[in-house]
Coordinates of C-alpha atoms in Angstrom, one line a residue:
X15 CA 78.1 117.4 21.5
X16 CA 79.4 116.2 24.5
X17 CA 82.1 113.3 25.1
X18 CA 82.0 113.4 28.0
X19 CA 80.7 110.2 30.2
X20 CA 78.1 110.2 32.8
X21 CA 78.5 110.5 36.8
X22 CA 77.7 107.0 37.1
X23 CA 79.7 105.7 34.3
X24 CA 82.3 107.4 36.1
X25 CA 81.5 105.8 39.3
X26 CA 82.0 102.9 38.0
X27 CA 85.0 103.7 36.7
X28 CA 86.7 104.6 39.9
X29 CA 85.4 101.5 41.4
X30 CA 86.5 99.4 38.8
X31 CA 89.8 100.8 38.6
X32 CA 90.5 100.4 42.7
X33 CA 88.8 96.9 42.7
X34 CA 91.3 96.3 39.7
X35 CA 94.4 97.8 41.0
X36 CA 93.9 95.7 44.5
X37 CA 92.6 92.3 43.5
X38 CA 94.4 92.2 39.7
X39 CA 97.8 93.4 38.4
X40 CA 101.2 92.4 36.9
X41 CA 101.9 90.1 39.0
X42 CA 98.7 88.2 38.3
X43 CA 99.5 87.8 34.3
X44 CA 102.7 87.0 35.4
X45 CA 101.6 84.1 37.2
X46 CA 99.2 83.0 34.8
X47 CA 101.9 83.6 31.9
X48 CA 104.2 81.2 33.7
X49 CA 101.4 78.5 34.8
X50 CA 98.8 75.9 32.7
X51 CA 95.6 77.8 33.6
X52 CA 94.1 79.6 30.9
X53 CA 93.3 82.3 33.6
X54 CA 92.8 84.0 36.5
X55 CA 89.9 82.1 37.2
X56 CA 89.3 83.7 41.0
X57 CA 89.7 86.5 40.0
X58 CA 86.8 86.1 36.8
X59 CA 84.7 84.8 39.1
X60 CA 84.7 87.9 41.4
X61 CA 84.2 90.2 38.7
X62 CA 81.2 87.9 38.1
X63 CA 79.9 89.3 41.5
X64 CA 80.5 92.2 40.4
X65 CA 78.0 91.8 37.8
X66 CA 80.5 93.0 35.1
X67 CA 79.9 90.0 33.3
X68 CA 76.4 90.6 32.7
X69 CA 76.1 94.1 32.2
X70 CA 75.0 94.2 28.9
X71 CA 72.7 91.7 28.6
X72 CA 68.8 92.5 29.7
X73 CA 67.9 92.3 33.6
X74 CA 65.1 89.2 31.2
X75 CA 68.6 87.1 30.9
X76 CA 69.7 88.0 34.6
X77 CA 71.9 90.9 33.2
X78 CA 71.6 94.6 34.5
X79 CA 71.0 95.7 30.5
X80 CA 73.4 99.1 30.9
X81 CA 74.1 101.3 27.6
X82 CA 77.5 100.4 25.9
X83 CA 79.3 103.5 27.6
X84 CA 79.2 101.8 30.5
X85 CA 80.5 98.3 29.0
X86 CA 84.0 100.9 27.1
X87 CA 84.7 102.2 30.6
X88 CA 84.8 98.1 32.0
X89 CA 86.9 97.2 28.7
X90 CA 89.4 100.6 29.6
X91 CA 89.5 99.7 33.4
X92 CA 90.3 95.6 32.2
X93 CA 92.7 97.0 29.7
X94 CA 94.9 99.2 32.4
X95 CA 94.8 96.5 34.5
X96 CA 96.0 93.9 32.2
X97 CA 93.6 91.4 33.7
X98 CA 94.2 87.7 33.0
X99 CA 90.7 86.6 32.6
X100 CA 88.5 86.4 29.9
X101 CA 86.6 90.1 29.7
X102 CA 87.2 90.9 25.9
X103 CA 86.8 87.0 24.2
X104 CA 83.0 86.8 26.0
X105 CA 82.5 89.9 27.4
X106 CA 83.2 92.4 24.3
X107 CA 82.7 90.2 21.8
X108 CA 80.6 87.0 22.4
X109 CA 77.9 88.2 24.8
X110 CA 77.4 91.6 22.0
X111 CA 77.3 89.3 18.5
X112 CA 74.8 86.6 20.4
X113 CA 72.5 89.6 21.6
X114 CA 73.3 91.4 18.9
X115 CA 72.5 88.1 16.4
X116 CA 68.5 88.6 17.9
X117 CA 68.0 84.2 17.2
X118 CA 65.9 83.6 21.1
X119 CA 66.7 80.3 21.5
X120 CA 70.5 80.9 21.4
X121 CA 70.3 83.8 23.7
X122 CA 67.4 81.5 26.1
X123 CA 69.8 79.5 26.6
X124 CA 73.6 81.3 27.1
X125 CA 72.5 84.5 28.0
X126 CA 72.3 84.4 31.9
X127 CA 74.9 81.5 31.7
X128 CA 76.9 84.7 31.0
X129 CA 75.3 87.2 32.9
X130 CA 76.0 84.7 35.3
X131 CA 80.0 83.9 34.8
X132 CA 79.0 80.4 34.8
X133 CA 78.9 80.2 30.7
X134 CA 82.6 82.1 28.7
X135 CA 81.5 83.0 25.0
X136 CA 84.9 83.2 22.6
X137 CA 84.5 84.9 19.2
X138 CA 86.4 83.0 16.4
X139 CA 87.1 84.7 13.1
X140 CA 90.3 83.6 11.6
X141 CA 92.2 80.8 9.9
X142 CA 95.5 81.8 10.0
X143 CA 95.9 84.5 8.9
X144 CA 94.6 87.1 10.4
X145 CA 95.2 90.3 8.6
X146 CA 91.2 90.8 7.0
X147 CA 88.3 89.8 9.3
X148 CA 85.6 90.4 6.0
X149 CA 87.1 87.4 3.8
X150 CA 85.1 84.5 2.8
X151 CA 86.2 81.5 5.3
X152 CA 87.1 78.2 4.6
X153 CA 85.2 76.0 7.3
X154 CA 82.7 74.6 5.3
X155 CA 79.1 74.9 7.1
X156 CA 76.8 72.0 5.3
X157 CA 73.2 72.0 7.3
X158 CA 74.6 72.3 11.5
X159 CA 77.0 70.8 10.9
X160 CA 80.9 72.7 10.5
X161 CA 84.2 70.7 9.1
X162 CA 87.3 72.8 9.4
X163 CA 89.4 74.9 11.7
X164 CA 90.1 78.4 13.3
X165 CA 93.5 79.8 14.8
X166 CA 93.7 81.8 16.6
X167 CA 91.2 81.9 18.9
X168 CA 91.3 84.0 22.1
X169 CA 90.7 82.9 24.9
X170 CA 89.5 78.9 23.3
X171 CA 90.6 76.5 25.5
X172 CA 89.2 78.5 28.7
X173 CA 85.7 79.1 26.2
X174 CA 82.5 77.1 26.5
X175 CA 81.2 78.1 23.4
X176 CA 82.4 79.5 19.7
X177 CA 80.6 81.6 17.5
X178 CA 82.9 81.3 14.1
X179 CA 82.1 82.5 10.6
X180 CA 81.5 79.4 7.9
X181 CA 80.4 79.8 4.2
X182 CA 77.5 77.6 2.8
X183 CA 77.5 75.2 -0.2
X184 CA 76.7 77.7 -2.3
X185 CA 79.5 79.9 -0.7
X186 CA 77.2 82.2 1.6
X187 CA 78.7 83.6 5.0
X188 CA 77.3 81.6 7.9
X189 CA 77.3 82.8 11.4
X190 CA 76.9 80.2 13.7
X191 CA 77.5 79.2 17.2
X192 CA 78.6 76.0 18.9
X193 CA 79.2 74.9 22.3
X194 CA 82.4 73.6 22.5
X195 CA 82.0 70.6 24.8
X196 CA 80.1 68.7 22.0
X197 CA 80.6 65.7 19.7
X198 CA 83.6 66.4 16.9
X199 CA 85.6 70.0 18.5
X200 CA 88.7 69.5 19.4
X201 CA 90.8 71.8 21.5
X202 CA 94.8 72.5 20.9
X203 CA 97.0 74.9 22.9
X204 CA 98.7 78.0 19.3
X205 CA 101.1 79.7 20.9
X206 CA 100.9 84.0 20.3
X207 CA 102.8 86.7 20.8
X208 CA 100.8 87.0 23.8
X209 CA 101.5 84.5 26.6
X210 CA 98.9 85.8 28.5
X211 CA 95.5 86.0 27.0
X212 CA 96.1 82.5 25.8
X213 CA 94.9 80.9 21.7
X214 CA 94.4 77.7 20.4
X215 CA 93.7 75.9 17.7
X216 CA 90.0 74.4 17.3
X217 CA 89.2 71.9 15.0
X218 CA 85.8 70.9 14.0
X219 CA 84.9 67.9 12.0
X220 CA 81.5 67.3 11.6
X221 CA 80.1 69.2 14.6
X222 CA 76.9 70.8 15.7
X223 CA 76.5 73.6 15.5
X224 CA 73.4 76.6 15.5
X225 CA 73.2 79.3 12.7
X226 CA 72.4 82.7 13.8
X227 CA 72.7 84.0 10.4
X228 CA 73.0 83.7 7.2
X229 CA 73.8 85.4 3.4
X230 CA 73.2 88.9 4.0
X231 CA 71.5 88.6 7.8
X232 CA 75.7 87.9 8.0
X233 CA 77.1 89.4 6.4
X234 CA 75.2 92.7 8.2
X235 CA 76.0 91.3 11.2
X236 CA 79.6 90.9 11.1
X237 CA 80.1 94.7 9.5
X238 CA 77.9 95.2 12.2
X239 CA 80.1 93.7 14.8
X240 CA 83.2 94.1 13.2
X241 CA 82.3 98.5 14.4
X242 CA 80.8 98.0 17.7
X243 CA 83.8 95.6 18.5
X244 CA 86.9 97.9 16.7
X245 CA 84.7 100.6 19.2
X246 CA 85.7 99.0 22.2
X247 CA 89.2 97.2 21.7
X248 CA 89.8 101.1 21.4
X249 CA 88.9 101.3 24.7
X250 CA 91.1 98.6 25.7
X251 CA 93.7 99.5 24.0
X252 CA 93.6 103.3 25.6
X253 CA 93.6 101.7 29.1
X254 CA 96.5 99.9 28.3
X255 CA 98.8 102.5 26.1
X256 CA 97.9 105.0 29.6
X257 CA 99.4 102.5 31.8
X258 CA 102.8 101.3 29.7
X259 CA 102.6 105.9 29.0
X260 CA 102.5 105.7 33.4
X261 CA 105.3 103.6 33.7
X262 CA 107.5 104.9 31.4
X263 CA 107.0 108.2 33.7
X264 CA 107.3 107.0 36.8
X265 CA 110.4 105.4 35.3
X266 CA 111.9 108.2 34.8
X267 CA 111.3 110.3 37.3
X268 CA 113.2 107.5 39.7
X269 CA 116.1 106.1 37.6
X270 CA 119.0 108.5 38.0
X271 CA 121.5 108.9 34.6
X272 CA 125.6 110.8 35.0
X273 CA 124.0 112.3 38.1
X274 CA 120.3 113.1 37.8
X275 CA 117.1 111.8 37.4
X276 CA 116.6 110.3 33.3
X277 CA 113.2 112.7 33.3
X278 CA 115.3 116.6 33.3
X279 CA 116.6 115.5 30.2
X280 CA 115.0 116.6 26.3
X281 CA 114.9 114.2 25.0
X282 CA 113.4 111.9 27.6
X283 CA 110.6 114.5 28.1
X284 CA 109.8 114.7 24.5
X285 CA 108.6 110.7 24.5
X286 CA 106.5 111.5 27.2
X287 CA 105.1 114.2 25.5
X288 CA 104.4 112.1 22.1
X289 CA 103.0 109.7 24.4
X290 CA 100.6 110.9 26.0
X291 CA 99.5 113.5 22.9
X292 CA 99.2 109.8 20.9
X293 CA 97.2 109.3 23.8
X294 CA 95.3 112.0 23.5
X295 CA 94.5 111.1 20.4
X296 CA 93.6 108.3 20.6
X297 CA 91.0 109.3 23.0
X298 CA 89.7 111.6 21.2
X299 CA 88.3 108.6 18.5
X300 CA 87.7 106.0 21.4
X301 CA 84.9 109.0 22.8
X302 CA 83.5 109.6 19.0
X303 CA 83.1 105.8 18.4
X304 CA 81.2 105.6 21.8
X305 CA 79.2 107.8 21.1
X306 CA 78.8 106.9 17.3
X307 CA 78.1 103.0 19.0
X308 CA 75.5 104.4 21.9
X309 CA 73.1 106.6 19.2
X310 CA 73.9 104.5 16.2
X311 CA 74.9 106.9 14.0
X312 CA 75.8 106.8 10.0
X313 CA 79.1 108.3 11.4
X314 CA 79.6 104.7 13.1
X315 CA 82.0 103.7 10.5
X316 CA 84.1 106.5 10.3
X317 CA 84.1 106.3 14.3
X318 CA 85.0 102.8 14.7
X319 CA 87.9 102.7 12.0
X320 CA 89.2 106.4 13.4
X321 CA 88.7 104.8 16.5
X322 CA 90.3 101.4 16.0
X323 CA 93.8 103.0 13.5
X324 CA 94.3 105.2 16.6
X325 CA 94.3 103.3 19.5
X326 CA 96.8 100.8 17.8
X327 CA 98.8 103.2 16.8
X328 CA 98.8 104.7 20.7
X329 CA 99.9 101.6 22.4
X330 CA 101.7 100.1 20.2
X331 CA 103.8 104.0 20.9
X332 CA 103.7 103.7 24.5
X333 CA 104.5 99.8 24.4
X334 CA 107.6 100.4 22.2
X335 CA 108.2 103.8 23.9
X336 CA 108.3 102.3 27.8
X337 CA 110.3 99.8 26.9
X338 CA 113.4 102.1 25.1
X339 CA 112.9 104.3 28.3
X340 CA 113.7 101.6 30.5
X341 CA 117.5 100.4 28.3
X342 CA 118.6 97.0 28.6
X343 CA 116.4 96.1 31.2
X344 CA 113.0 96.4 29.1
X345 CA 113.9 94.0 27.4
X346 CA 115.1 91.3 30.1
X347 CA 112.0 88.3 30.5
X348 CA 111.9 89.8 34.7
X349 CA 110.9 93.2 33.2
X350 CA 106.4 94.2 33.2
X351 CA 107.1 95.4 29.6
X352 CA 106.9 93.1 27.8
X353 CA 103.4 92.4 28.7
X354 CA 102.2 96.1 27.3
X355 CA 104.6 95.9 24.2
X356 CA 103.0 91.7 23.6
X357 CA 99.3 93.2 24.3
X358 CA 100.2 95.6 21.8
X359 CA 100.5 93.4 19.3
X360 CA 98.2 91.4 20.0
X361 CA 95.5 94.1 19.6
X362 CA 96.5 95.0 16.4
X363 CA 95.9 91.7 14.8
X364 CA 93.3 90.4 16.3
X365 CA 90.7 92.2 14.6
X366 CA 92.3 92.4 11.5
X367 CA 95.0 94.6 11.0
X368 CA 96.0 97.9 10.8
X369 CA 96.3 98.1 7.2
X370 CA 92.8 97.1 7.4
X371 CA 90.7 98.7 9.3
X372 CA 93.2 102.1 7.7
X373 CA 91.4 101.4 4.4
X374 CA 88.6 101.3 6.3
X375 CA 89.0 104.6 7.5
X376 CA 89.3 105.4 3.3
X377 CA 86.2 104.1 2.3
X378 CA 84.1 106.1 5.4
X379 CA 85.8 108.8 4.6
X380 CA 85.3 108.7 0.5
X381 CA 82.2 107.5 1.7
X382 CA 81.2 110.7 3.6
X383 CA 82.8 113.1 0.8
X384 CA 80.6 111.7 -1.4
X385 CA 77.9 112.0 0.1
X386 CA 78.2 116.3 1.3
X387 CA 78.8 116.7 -2.3
X388 CA 75.2 115.3 -3.5

């Protein structure tokens, strides 16, 4: 089993890292955090010009039609740069879910716009409780009408459409697409811990929608989407974790205390080593998840849950250690340490809590053992 990315994917990684180092960076994240803009529109336009927004979209709809491995590479680099753009919401989540739905008319209407970056999508699972994304939603779907609310919705103020979960009159799960400019839809800002990736509360009052899937089909679509997104978010978290570790190590090499650089103290070395080990563990799980997602292997449920848990642990640990190693300055508003800490907290709940994914991991291991014993 080969876990190495192809030469083409590695070339894409190199170019993406160079581009984001020049055009993105934490100063732009701070500008979005302190301003009223929902995201960096100029950076988003450049990303669309590079074809990243249409990376996975079939050529027939204006995309490049590349594989999920290239998407994993970009997810990691966007996470590393903390780019203030709706890449996760629109490209990693909404585009993937819309393509998986197989709904021809919805795809024809939105995929070309997603590919050229003229439209932004988002996925709205949560209704205040962010711990379990697989629960029965309260948002009501009657025919092709929605009534209720979703919150928090990441990039909900910037998005042109949202894909939501709802329940119909019989209590069955519904996955529907809503044009957020439609009558009966209202949006307001919703403060969350991550001040760069801004969120919204979206209220639907008898708003028109397009039903993408219903009942058992919707359950299968949601389960598959959660597993795929768990792998992609693992790569985003891995990129952020590596960047937080590098920031901490760079500071330890420069900061002088009691006549020597603090990186020379054994206690600091051990903390840096622990960060590296957790990041490498998360990388191994993420690569396993990418392989399972690419090949459609039956191990996907196990690999996705492992990647998700390992990435949450790695980013939270690196973000906290980065703050601690910076000492008092790490707790200040002026320090960039906060970006990684806040992003780690967000990603830990963005697709269900660590407890939820730990439970998924245990269930997948039990199922594997049962299959082996049969």
